Coordinates of C-alpha atoms in Angstrom, one line a residue:
X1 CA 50.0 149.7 180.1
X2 CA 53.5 150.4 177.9
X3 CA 55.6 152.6 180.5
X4 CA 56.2 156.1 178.3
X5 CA 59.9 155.5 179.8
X6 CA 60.4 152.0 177.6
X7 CA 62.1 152.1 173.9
X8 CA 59.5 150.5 171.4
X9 CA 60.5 147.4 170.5
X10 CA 62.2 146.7 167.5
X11 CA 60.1 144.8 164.7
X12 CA 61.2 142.4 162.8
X13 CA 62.7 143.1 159.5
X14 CA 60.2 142.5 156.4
X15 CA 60.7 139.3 155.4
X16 CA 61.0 139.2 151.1
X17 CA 61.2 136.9 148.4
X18 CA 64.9 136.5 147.7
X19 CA 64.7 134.8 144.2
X20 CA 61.9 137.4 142.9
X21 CA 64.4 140.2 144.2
X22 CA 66.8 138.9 142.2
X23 CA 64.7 138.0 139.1
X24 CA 63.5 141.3 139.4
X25 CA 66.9 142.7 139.5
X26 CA 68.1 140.7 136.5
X27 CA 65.6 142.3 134.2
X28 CA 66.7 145.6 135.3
X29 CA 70.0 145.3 134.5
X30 CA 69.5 143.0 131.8
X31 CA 67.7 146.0 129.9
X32 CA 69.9 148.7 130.9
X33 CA 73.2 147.5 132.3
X34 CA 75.2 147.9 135.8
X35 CA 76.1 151.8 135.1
X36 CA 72.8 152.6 133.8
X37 CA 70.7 151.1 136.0
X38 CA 69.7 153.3 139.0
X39 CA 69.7 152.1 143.2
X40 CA 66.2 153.6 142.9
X41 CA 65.0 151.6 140.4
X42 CA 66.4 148.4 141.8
X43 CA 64.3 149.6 144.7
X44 CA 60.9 150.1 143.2
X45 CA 61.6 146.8 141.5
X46 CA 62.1 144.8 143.8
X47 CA 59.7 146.2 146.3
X48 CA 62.6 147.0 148.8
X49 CA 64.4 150.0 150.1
X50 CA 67.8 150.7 150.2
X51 CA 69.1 149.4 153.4
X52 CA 67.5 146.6 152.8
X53 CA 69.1 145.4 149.1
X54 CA 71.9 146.5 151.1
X55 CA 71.9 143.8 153.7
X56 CA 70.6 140.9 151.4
X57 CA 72.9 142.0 147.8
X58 CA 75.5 144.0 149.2
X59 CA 76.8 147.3 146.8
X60 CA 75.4 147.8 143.4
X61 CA 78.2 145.7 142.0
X62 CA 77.2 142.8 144.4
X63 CA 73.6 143.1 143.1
X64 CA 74.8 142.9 139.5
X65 CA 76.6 139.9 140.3
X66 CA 73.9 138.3 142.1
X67 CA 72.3 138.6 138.9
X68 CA 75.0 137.1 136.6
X69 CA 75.1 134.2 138.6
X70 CA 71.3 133.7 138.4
X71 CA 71.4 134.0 134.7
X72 CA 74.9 132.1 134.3
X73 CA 72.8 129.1 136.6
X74 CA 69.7 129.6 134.2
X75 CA 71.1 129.7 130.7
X76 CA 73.9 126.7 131.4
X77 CA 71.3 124.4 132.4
X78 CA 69.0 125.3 129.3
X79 CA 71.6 125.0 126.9
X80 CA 73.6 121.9 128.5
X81 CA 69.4 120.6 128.7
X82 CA 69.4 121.2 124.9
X83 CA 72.2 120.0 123.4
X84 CA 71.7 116.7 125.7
X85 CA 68.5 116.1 122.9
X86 CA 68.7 112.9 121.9
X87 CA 68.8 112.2 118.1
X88 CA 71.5 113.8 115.2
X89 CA 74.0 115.9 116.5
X90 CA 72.7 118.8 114.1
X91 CA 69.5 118.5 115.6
X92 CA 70.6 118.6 119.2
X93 CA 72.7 121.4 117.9
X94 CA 69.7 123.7 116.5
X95 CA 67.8 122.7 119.7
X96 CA 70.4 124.7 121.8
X97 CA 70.2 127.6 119.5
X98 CA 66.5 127.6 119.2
X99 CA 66.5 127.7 123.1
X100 CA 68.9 130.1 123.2
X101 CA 66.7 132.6 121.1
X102 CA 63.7 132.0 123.6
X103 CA 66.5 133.0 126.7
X104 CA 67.4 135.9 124.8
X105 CA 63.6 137.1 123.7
X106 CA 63.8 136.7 120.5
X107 CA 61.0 138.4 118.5
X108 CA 59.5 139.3 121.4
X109 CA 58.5 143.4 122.3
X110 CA 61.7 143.8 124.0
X111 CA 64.4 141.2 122.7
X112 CA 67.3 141.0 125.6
X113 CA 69.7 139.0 124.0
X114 CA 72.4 137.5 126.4
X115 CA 72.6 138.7 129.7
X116 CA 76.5 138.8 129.6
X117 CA 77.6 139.5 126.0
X118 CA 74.8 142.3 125.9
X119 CA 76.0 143.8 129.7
X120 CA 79.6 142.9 130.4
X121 CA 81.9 144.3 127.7
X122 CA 80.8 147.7 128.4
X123 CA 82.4 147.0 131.9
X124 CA 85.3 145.1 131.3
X125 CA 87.2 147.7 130.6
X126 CA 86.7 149.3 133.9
X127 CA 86.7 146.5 136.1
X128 CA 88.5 143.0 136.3
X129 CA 86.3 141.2 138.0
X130 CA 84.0 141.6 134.8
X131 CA 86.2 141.3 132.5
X132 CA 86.9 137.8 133.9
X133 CA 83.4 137.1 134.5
X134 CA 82.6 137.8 130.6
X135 CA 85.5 135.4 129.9
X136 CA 84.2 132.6 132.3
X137 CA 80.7 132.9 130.0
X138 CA 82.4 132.9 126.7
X139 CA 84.7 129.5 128.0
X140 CA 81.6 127.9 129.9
X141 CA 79.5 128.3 126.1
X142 CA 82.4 127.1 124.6
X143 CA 83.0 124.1 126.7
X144 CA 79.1 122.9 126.5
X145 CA 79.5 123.0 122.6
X146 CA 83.1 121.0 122.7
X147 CA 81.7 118.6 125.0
X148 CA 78.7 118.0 122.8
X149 CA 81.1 117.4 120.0
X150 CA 83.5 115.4 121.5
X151 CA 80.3 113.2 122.4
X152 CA 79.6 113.2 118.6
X153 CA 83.0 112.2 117.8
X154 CA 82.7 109.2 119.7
X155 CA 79.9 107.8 118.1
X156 CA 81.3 108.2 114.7
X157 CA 79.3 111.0 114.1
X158 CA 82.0 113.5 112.8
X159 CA 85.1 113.3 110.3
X160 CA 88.3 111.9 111.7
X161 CA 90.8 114.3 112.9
X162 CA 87.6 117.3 113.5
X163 CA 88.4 119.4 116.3
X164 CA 85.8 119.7 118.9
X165 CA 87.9 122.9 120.3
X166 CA 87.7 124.9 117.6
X167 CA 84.6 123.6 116.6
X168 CA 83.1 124.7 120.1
X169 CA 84.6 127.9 119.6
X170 CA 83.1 128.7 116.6
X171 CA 79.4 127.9 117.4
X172 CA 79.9 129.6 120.8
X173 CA 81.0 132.8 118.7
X174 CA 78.0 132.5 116.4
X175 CA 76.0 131.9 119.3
X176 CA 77.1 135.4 120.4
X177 CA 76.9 137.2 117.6
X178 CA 72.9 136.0 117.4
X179 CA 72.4 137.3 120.8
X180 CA 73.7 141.0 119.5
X181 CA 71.6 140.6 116.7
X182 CA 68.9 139.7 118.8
X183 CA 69.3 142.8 120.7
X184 CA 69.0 144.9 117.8
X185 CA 65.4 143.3 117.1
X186 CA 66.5 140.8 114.6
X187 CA 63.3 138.6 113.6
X188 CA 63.7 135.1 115.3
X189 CA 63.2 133.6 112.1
X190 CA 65.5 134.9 110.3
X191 CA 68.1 134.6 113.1
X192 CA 67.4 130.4 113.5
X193 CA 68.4 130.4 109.4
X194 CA 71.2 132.2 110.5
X195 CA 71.6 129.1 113.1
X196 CA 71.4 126.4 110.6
X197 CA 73.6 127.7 108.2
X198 CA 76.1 128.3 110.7
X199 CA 75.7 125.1 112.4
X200 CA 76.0 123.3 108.9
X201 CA 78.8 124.9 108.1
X202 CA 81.0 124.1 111.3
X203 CA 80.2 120.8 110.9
X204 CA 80.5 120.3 107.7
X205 CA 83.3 123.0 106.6
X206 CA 86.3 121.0 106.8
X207 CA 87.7 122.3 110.1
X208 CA 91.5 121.9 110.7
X209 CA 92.8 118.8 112.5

């Protein structure tokens, strides 16, 4: 028999699924953002209490981050995944933006768009650390469409003199601009169009050497 005198014994902390936590708390601020996205919510979400997001996340920003880098891992793999399709480099192109659109929800009930380009500008102002973060995304896109490119170039694929740089910066940009229009319920038909003509167009356009 327990002695009435003895402290219960501490228990064990509940043990919890770390990458559903954090997939859960990626759609929650994927929908509504860092500042609009409530501790509570993150809570019920996640199917933990405070102290306890506190000890595995950190702060609200640490959470947030936790998130970026789980959707920074997710989308860089799919995209360097698609543009490594072999065939045409148009076709390897579209491949990237077509599974881009299924990243970002397109035509689905509630279309996301981009994790970064649809959370972090609100909070680059305020912050640094986002406002570098958002540039890391928009370089890292950039990059995997260069490097693409530059793979192209080497196999004769593109014009003499075509600049892979630019030429990554350019589809990177459109690339954003279809995850804002995703975001606004754009029809994922109308938005891969939107991707071909754009695609044709950089490679094609006569860009500066």
């Amino acid at each position: 028999m327990q002695n009435s005198t003895e402290k219960p014994r501490r228990g064990r902390p509940p043990a919890y699924d770390r990458a559903a936590a954090v997939q859960a708390m990626t759609a929650r601020f994927w929908q509504h953002g860092l500042s609009a996205t409530a501790l509570d919510d993150l809570a019920t979400a996640t199917a933990m209490n405070r102290p306890s997001l506190y000890a595995a996340f950190g702060d609200k920003a640490g959470m947030f981050g936790t998130a970026l880098t789980a959707y920074r891992e997710l989308a860089g793999e799919r995209l360097t995944a698609a543009l490594a399709t072999p065939g045409p480099l148009a076709a390897a192109l579209e491949a990237a933006f077509a599974e881009a659109l299924d990243v970002y929800g397109a035509g689905a009930a509630d279309p996301r768009g981009c994790f970064a380009i649809t959370t972090l500008p609100a909070e680059a102002g305020n912050d640094p650390r986002w406002q570098e973060a958002l540039a890391a995304m928009i370089v890292l896109t950039e990059n995997a469409f260069a490097g693409r490119l530059q793979g192209a170039a080497a196999a004769g694929e593109l014009p003499a003199g075509f600049d892979c740089t630019i030429g990554g910066q350019l589809l990177a940009s459109l690339l954003h601009s279809i995850a804002l229009r995703v975001r606004s319920g754009a029809p994922r038909d109308s938005l891969l169009a939107l991707a071909r003509a754009g695609i044709a167009s950089t490679l094609q356009g006569g860009l500066p050497a």
